[in-house]
Amino acid sequence: MVIGLLVFAIYFYFSVDASALLTFLSGVDQLQFVILYSVALGLVVLSVFFWAMAWRSILQELSIKVAWQRMFLIYWAGYFVDLVVPLERLAGDVVRIYLLKKETNAFYATLVSSTI
């Protein structure tokens, strides 16, 4: 992750005109930016909630009971790993399966099939 940030910083330094960026950012309406950013953040949290509840309903069909709060936290942890680790969706699903195994003691095969 540090190497990726370093490469991004080098790219940013050599390809972006700092004065043009500062001119652009000074023209942004701060209230509108805060409102739109807050709405976007809320929608991301809401989408993670709905994905977690959809997976919870699949698990309930497989007779695996998980509280919705725990399911939300497990899904959120997997989402975080997806954002940090460069393995697209695979790393987050592995984390979700591992955390669900610890939470429910269900078989790995059942949990893997529910993610697919």
mmCIF file with all atom_site columns, C-alpha atoms in Angstrom:
data_model
loop_
_atom_site.group_PDB
_atom_site.id
_atom_site.type_symbol
_atom_site.label_atom_id
_atom_site.label_alt_id
_atom_site.label_comp_id
_atom_site.label_asym_id
_atom_site.label_entity_id
_atom_site.label_seq_id
_atom_site.pdbx_PDB_ins_code
_atom_site.Cartn_x
_atom_site.Cartn_y
_atom_site.Cartn_z
_atom_site.occupancy
_atom_site.B_iso_or_equiv
_atom_site.pdbx_formal_charge
_atom_site.auth_seq_id
_atom_site.auth_comp_id
_atom_site.auth_asym_id
_atom_site.auth_atom_id
_atom_site.pdbx_PDB_model_num
ATOM 1   C CA . MET A 1 1   ? 0.000   0.000   0.000   1.00 0.00 ? 1   MET A CA 1
ATOM 2   C CA . VAL A 1 2   ? 2.863   2.366   0.797   1.00 0.00 ? 2   VAL A CA 1
ATOM 3   C CA . ILE A 1 3   ? 4.475   1.642   -2.575  1.00 0.00 ? 3   ILE A CA 1
ATOM 4   C CA . GLY A 1 4   ? 1.179   2.365   -4.305  1.00 0.00 ? 4   GLY A CA 1
ATOM 5   C CA . LEU A 1 5   ? 0.831   5.681   -2.475  1.00 0.00 ? 5   LEU A CA 1
ATOM 6   C CA . LEU A 1 6   ? 4.405   6.562   -3.370  1.00 0.00 ? 6   LEU A CA 1
ATOM 7   C CA . VAL A 1 7   ? 3.829   5.816   -7.062  1.00 0.00 ? 7   VAL A CA 1
ATOM 8   C CA . PHE A 1 8   ? 0.612   7.862   -6.979  1.00 0.00 ? 8   PHE A CA 1
ATOM 9   C CA . ALA A 1 9   ? 2.428   10.795  -5.316  1.00 0.00 ? 9   ALA A CA 1
ATOM 10  C CA . ILE A 1 10  ? 5.192   10.710  -7.958  1.00 0.00 ? 10  ILE A CA 1
ATOM 11  C CA . TYR A 1 11  ? 2.617   10.569  -10.760 1.00 0.00 ? 11  TYR A CA 1
ATOM 12  C CA . PHE A 1 12  ? 0.658   13.394  -9.168  1.00 0.00 ? 12  PHE A CA 1
ATOM 13  C CA . TYR A 1 13  ? 3.787   15.530  -8.730  1.00 0.00 ? 13  TYR A CA 1
ATOM 14  C CA . PHE A 1 14  ? 4.894   15.217  -12.365 1.00 0.00 ? 14  PHE A CA 1
ATOM 15  C CA . SER A 1 15  ? 1.524   15.313  -14.135 1.00 0.00 ? 15  SER A CA 1
ATOM 16  C CA . VAL A 1 16  ? -0.664  17.809  -12.221 1.00 0.00 ? 16  VAL A CA 1
ATOM 17  C CA . ASP A 1 17  ? -0.193  21.562  -12.322 1.00 0.00 ? 17  ASP A CA 1
ATOM 18  C CA . ALA A 1 18  ? -0.430  22.599  -8.656  1.00 0.00 ? 18  ALA A CA 1
ATOM 19  C CA . SER A 1 19  ? -1.480  26.180  -9.372  1.00 0.00 ? 19  SER A CA 1
ATOM 20  C CA . ALA A 1 20  ? -4.299  25.052  -11.677 1.00 0.00 ? 20  ALA A CA 1
ATOM 21  C CA . LEU A 1 21  ? -5.470  22.562  -9.048  1.00 0.00 ? 21  LEU A CA 1
ATOM 22  C CA . LEU A 1 22  ? -5.485  25.233  -6.332  1.00 0.00 ? 22  LEU A CA 1
ATOM 23  C CA . THR A 1 23  ? -7.380  27.617  -8.615  1.00 0.00 ? 23  THR A CA 1
ATOM 24  C CA . PHE A 1 24  ? -9.966  24.918  -9.282  1.00 0.00 ? 24  PHE A CA 1
ATOM 25  C CA . LEU A 1 25  ? -10.341 23.984  -5.609  1.00 0.00 ? 25  LEU A CA 1
ATOM 26  C CA . SER A 1 26  ? -10.743 27.629  -4.564  1.00 0.00 ? 26  SER A CA 1
ATOM 27  C CA . GLY A 1 27  ? -13.770 27.888  -6.875  1.00 0.00 ? 27  GLY A CA 1
ATOM 28  C CA . VAL A 1 28  ? -15.590 24.905  -5.344  1.00 0.00 ? 28  VAL A CA 1
ATOM 29  C CA . ASP A 1 29  ? -18.621 25.750  -3.222  1.00 0.00 ? 29  ASP A CA 1
ATOM 30  C CA . GLN A 1 30  ? -17.744 24.258  0.178   1.00 0.00 ? 30  GLN A CA 1
ATOM 31  C CA . LEU A 1 31  ? -21.328 23.818  1.378   1.00 0.00 ? 31  LEU A CA 1
ATOM 32  C CA . GLN A 1 32  ? -22.328 22.005  -1.787  1.00 0.00 ? 32  GLN A CA 1
ATOM 33  C CA . PHE A 1 33  ? -19.203 19.843  -1.543  1.00 0.00 ? 33  PHE A CA 1
ATOM 34  C CA . VAL A 1 34  ? -19.943 18.866  2.069   1.00 0.00 ? 34  VAL A CA 1
ATOM 35  C CA . ILE A 1 35  ? -23.576 18.077  1.278   1.00 0.00 ? 35  ILE A CA 1
ATOM 36  C CA . LEU A 1 36  ? -22.775 15.957  -1.769  1.00 0.00 ? 36  LEU A CA 1
ATOM 37  C CA . TYR A 1 37  ? -19.916 14.182  -0.005  1.00 0.00 ? 37  TYR A CA 1
ATOM 38  C CA . SER A 1 38  ? -22.177 13.393  2.974   1.00 0.00 ? 38  SER A CA 1
ATOM 39  C CA . VAL A 1 39  ? -24.901 12.044  0.706   1.00 0.00 ? 39  VAL A CA 1
ATOM 40  C CA . ALA A 1 40  ? -22.367 9.880   -1.152  1.00 0.00 ? 40  ALA A CA 1
ATOM 41  C CA . LEU A 1 41  ? -20.958 8.527   2.112   1.00 0.00 ? 41  LEU A CA 1
ATOM 42  C CA . GLY A 1 42  ? -24.455 7.758   3.387   1.00 0.00 ? 42  GLY A CA 1
ATOM 43  C CA . LEU A 1 43  ? -25.302 5.919   0.173   1.00 0.00 ? 43  LEU A CA 1
ATOM 44  C CA . VAL A 1 44  ? -22.150 3.804   0.443   1.00 0.00 ? 44  VAL A CA 1
ATOM 45  C CA . VAL A 1 45  ? -23.079 2.796   4.001   1.00 0.00 ? 45  VAL A CA 1
ATOM 46  C CA . LEU A 1 46  ? -26.637 2.066   2.863   1.00 0.00 ? 46  LEU A CA 1
ATOM 47  C CA . SER A 1 47  ? -25.433 -0.073  -0.043  1.00 0.00 ? 47  SER A CA 1
ATOM 48  C CA . VAL A 1 48  ? -23.175 -2.101  2.276   1.00 0.00 ? 48  VAL A CA 1
ATOM 49  C CA . PHE A 1 49  ? -26.151 -2.584  4.596   1.00 0.00 ? 49  PHE A CA 1
ATOM 50  C CA . PHE A 1 50  ? -28.346 -3.886  1.766   1.00 0.00 ? 50  PHE A CA 1
ATOM 51  C CA . TRP A 1 51  ? -25.605 -6.225  0.476   1.00 0.00 ? 51  TRP A CA 1
ATOM 52  C CA . ALA A 1 52  ? -25.144 -7.580  4.001   1.00 0.00 ? 52  ALA A CA 1
ATOM 53  C CA . MET A 1 53  ? -28.877 -8.137  4.441   1.00 0.00 ? 53  MET A CA 1
ATOM 54  C CA . ALA A 1 54  ? -29.088 -9.899  1.072   1.00 0.00 ? 54  ALA A CA 1
ATOM 55  C CA . TRP A 1 55  ? -26.291 -12.259 2.083   1.00 0.00 ? 55  TRP A CA 1
ATOM 56  C CA . ARG A 1 56  ? -27.925 -12.740 5.490   1.00 0.00 ? 56  ARG A CA 1
ATOM 57  C CA . SER A 1 57  ? -31.155 -13.864 3.800   1.00 0.00 ? 57  SER A CA 1
ATOM 58  C CA . ILE A 1 58  ? -29.181 -16.381 1.715   1.00 0.00 ? 58  ILE A CA 1
ATOM 59  C CA . LEU A 1 59  ? -27.542 -17.692 4.891   1.00 0.00 ? 59  LEU A CA 1
ATOM 60  C CA . GLN A 1 60  ? -30.932 -17.975 6.601   1.00 0.00 ? 60  GLN A CA 1
ATOM 61  C CA . GLU A 1 61  ? -32.099 -20.200 3.740   1.00 0.00 ? 61  GLU A CA 1
ATOM 62  C CA . LEU A 1 62  ? -29.080 -22.391 4.523   1.00 0.00 ? 62  LEU A CA 1
ATOM 63  C CA . SER A 1 63  ? -30.100 -22.490 8.228   1.00 0.00 ? 63  SER A CA 1
ATOM 64  C CA . ILE A 1 64  ? -27.248 -20.237 9.343   1.00 0.00 ? 64  ILE A CA 1
ATOM 65  C CA . LYS A 1 65  ? -28.470 -17.608 11.772  1.00 0.00 ? 65  LYS A CA 1
ATOM 66  C CA . VAL A 1 66  ? -26.547 -14.338 12.129  1.00 0.00 ? 66  VAL A CA 1
ATOM 67  C CA . ALA A 1 67  ? -27.775 -11.151 13.777  1.00 0.00 ? 67  ALA A CA 1
ATOM 68  C CA . TRP A 1 68  ? -28.149 -8.300  11.309  1.00 0.00 ? 68  TRP A CA 1
ATOM 69  C CA . GLN A 1 69  ? -25.740 -6.114  13.298  1.00 0.00 ? 69  GLN A CA 1
ATOM 70  C CA . ARG A 1 70  ? -22.996 -8.769  13.191  1.00 0.00 ? 70  ARG A CA 1
ATOM 71  C CA . MET A 1 71  ? -23.672 -9.390  9.502   1.00 0.00 ? 71  MET A CA 1
ATOM 72  C CA . PHE A 1 72  ? -23.312 -5.684  8.764   1.00 0.00 ? 72  PHE A CA 1
ATOM 73  C CA . LEU A 1 73  ? -19.988 -5.526  10.623  1.00 0.00 ? 73  LEU A CA 1
ATOM 74  C CA . ILE A 1 74  ? -18.676 -8.663  8.918   1.00 0.00 ? 74  ILE A CA 1
ATOM 75  C CA . TYR A 1 75  ? -19.647 -7.357  5.500   1.00 0.00 ? 75  TYR A CA 1
ATOM 76  C CA . TRP A 1 76  ? -18.137 -3.962  6.319   1.00 0.00 ? 76  TRP A CA 1
ATOM 77  C CA . ALA A 1 77  ? -14.834 -5.604  7.319   1.00 0.00 ? 77  ALA A CA 1
ATOM 78  C CA . GLY A 1 78  ? -14.765 -7.461  4.007   1.00 0.00 ? 78  GLY A CA 1
ATOM 79  C CA . TYR A 1 79  ? -15.558 -4.245  2.146   1.00 0.00 ? 79  TYR A CA 1
ATOM 80  C CA . PHE A 1 80  ? -12.624 -2.534  3.867   1.00 0.00 ? 80  PHE A CA 1
ATOM 81  C CA . VAL A 1 81  ? -10.261 -5.352  2.900   1.00 0.00 ? 81  VAL A CA 1
ATOM 82  C CA . ASP A 1 82  ? -11.532 -5.112  -0.702  1.00 0.00 ? 82  ASP A CA 1
ATOM 83  C CA . LEU A 1 83  ? -10.558 -1.447  -0.728  1.00 0.00 ? 83  LEU A CA 1
ATOM 84  C CA . VAL A 1 84  ? -7.113  -1.992  0.798   1.00 0.00 ? 84  VAL A CA 1
ATOM 85  C CA . VAL A 1 85  ? -5.910  -5.247  -0.786  1.00 0.00 ? 85  VAL A CA 1
ATOM 86  C CA . PRO A 1 86  ? -5.460  -5.253  -4.580  1.00 0.00 ? 86  PRO A CA 1
ATOM 87  C CA . LEU A 1 87  ? -7.261  -8.558  -5.222  1.00 0.00 ? 87  LEU A CA 1
ATOM 88  C CA . GLU A 1 88  ? -10.593 -7.098  -6.308  1.00 0.00 ? 88  GLU A CA 1
ATOM 89  C CA . ARG A 1 89  ? -13.485 -9.005  -4.622  1.00 0.00 ? 89  ARG A CA 1
ATOM 90  C CA . LEU A 1 90  ? -11.560 -12.120 -3.674  1.00 0.00 ? 90  LEU A CA 1
ATOM 91  C CA . ALA A 1 91  ? -9.818  -10.838 -0.539  1.00 0.00 ? 91  ALA A CA 1
ATOM 92  C CA . GLY A 1 92  ? -12.989 -9.376  0.968   1.00 0.00 ? 92  GLY A CA 1
ATOM 93  C CA . ASP A 1 93  ? -14.929 -12.585 0.406   1.00 0.00 ? 93  ASP A CA 1
ATOM 94  C CA . VAL A 1 94  ? -12.192 -14.615 2.085   1.00 0.00 ? 94  VAL A CA 1
ATOM 95  C CA . VAL A 1 95  ? -12.307 -12.297 5.108   1.00 0.00 ? 95  VAL A CA 1
ATOM 96  C CA . ARG A 1 96  ? -16.112 -12.474 5.239   1.00 0.00 ? 96  ARG A CA 1
ATOM 97  C CA . ILE A 1 97  ? -16.060 -16.273 5.086   1.00 0.00 ? 97  ILE A CA 1
ATOM 98  C CA . TYR A 1 98  ? -13.407 -16.463 7.807   1.00 0.00 ? 98  TYR A CA 1
ATOM 99  C CA . LEU A 1 99  ? -15.295 -14.103 10.124  1.00 0.00 ? 99  LEU A CA 1
ATOM 100 C CA . LEU A 1 100 ? -18.580 -15.909 9.524   1.00 0.00 ? 100 LEU A CA 1
ATOM 101 C CA . LYS A 1 101 ? -16.906 -19.249 10.268  1.00 0.00 ? 101 LYS A CA 1
ATOM 102 C CA . LYS A 1 102 ? -15.745 -17.849 13.612  1.00 0.00 ? 102 LYS A CA 1
ATOM 103 C CA . GLU A 1 103 ? -19.201 -16.418 14.297  1.00 0.00 ? 103 GLU A CA 1
ATOM 104 C CA . THR A 1 104 ? -21.385 -19.392 13.329  1.00 0.00 ? 104 THR A CA 1
ATOM 105 C CA . ASN A 1 105 ? -19.167 -22.512 13.188  1.00 0.00 ? 105 ASN A CA 1
ATOM 106 C CA . ALA A 1 106 ? -20.808 -23.398 9.870   1.00 0.00 ? 106 ALA A CA 1
ATOM 107 C CA . PHE A 1 107 ? -18.944 -25.490 7.311   1.00 0.00 ? 107 PHE A CA 1
ATOM 108 C CA . TYR A 1 108 ? -16.588 -23.611 4.993   1.00 0.00 ? 108 TYR A CA 1
ATOM 109 C CA . ALA A 1 109 ? -18.209 -25.287 1.975   1.00 0.00 ? 109 ALA A CA 1
ATOM 110 C CA . THR A 1 110 ? -21.601 -23.866 2.929   1.00 0.00 ? 110 THR A CA 1
ATOM 111 C CA . LEU A 1 111 ? -20.210 -20.389 3.463   1.00 0.00 ? 111 LEU A CA 1
ATOM 112 C CA . VAL A 1 112 ? -18.255 -20.448 0.188   1.00 0.00 ? 112 VAL A CA 1
ATOM 113 C CA . SER A 1 113 ? -21.326 -21.609 -1.723  1.00 0.00 ? 113 SER A CA 1
ATOM 114 C CA . SER A 1 114 ? -23.363 -18.774 -0.211  1.00 0.00 ? 114 SER A CA 1
ATOM 115 C CA . THR A 1 115 ? -20.856 -16.206 -1.510  1.00 0.00 ? 115 THR A CA 1
ATOM 116 C CA . ILE A 1 116 ? -20.935 -17.621 -5.015  1.00 0.00 ? 116 ILE A CA 1
#
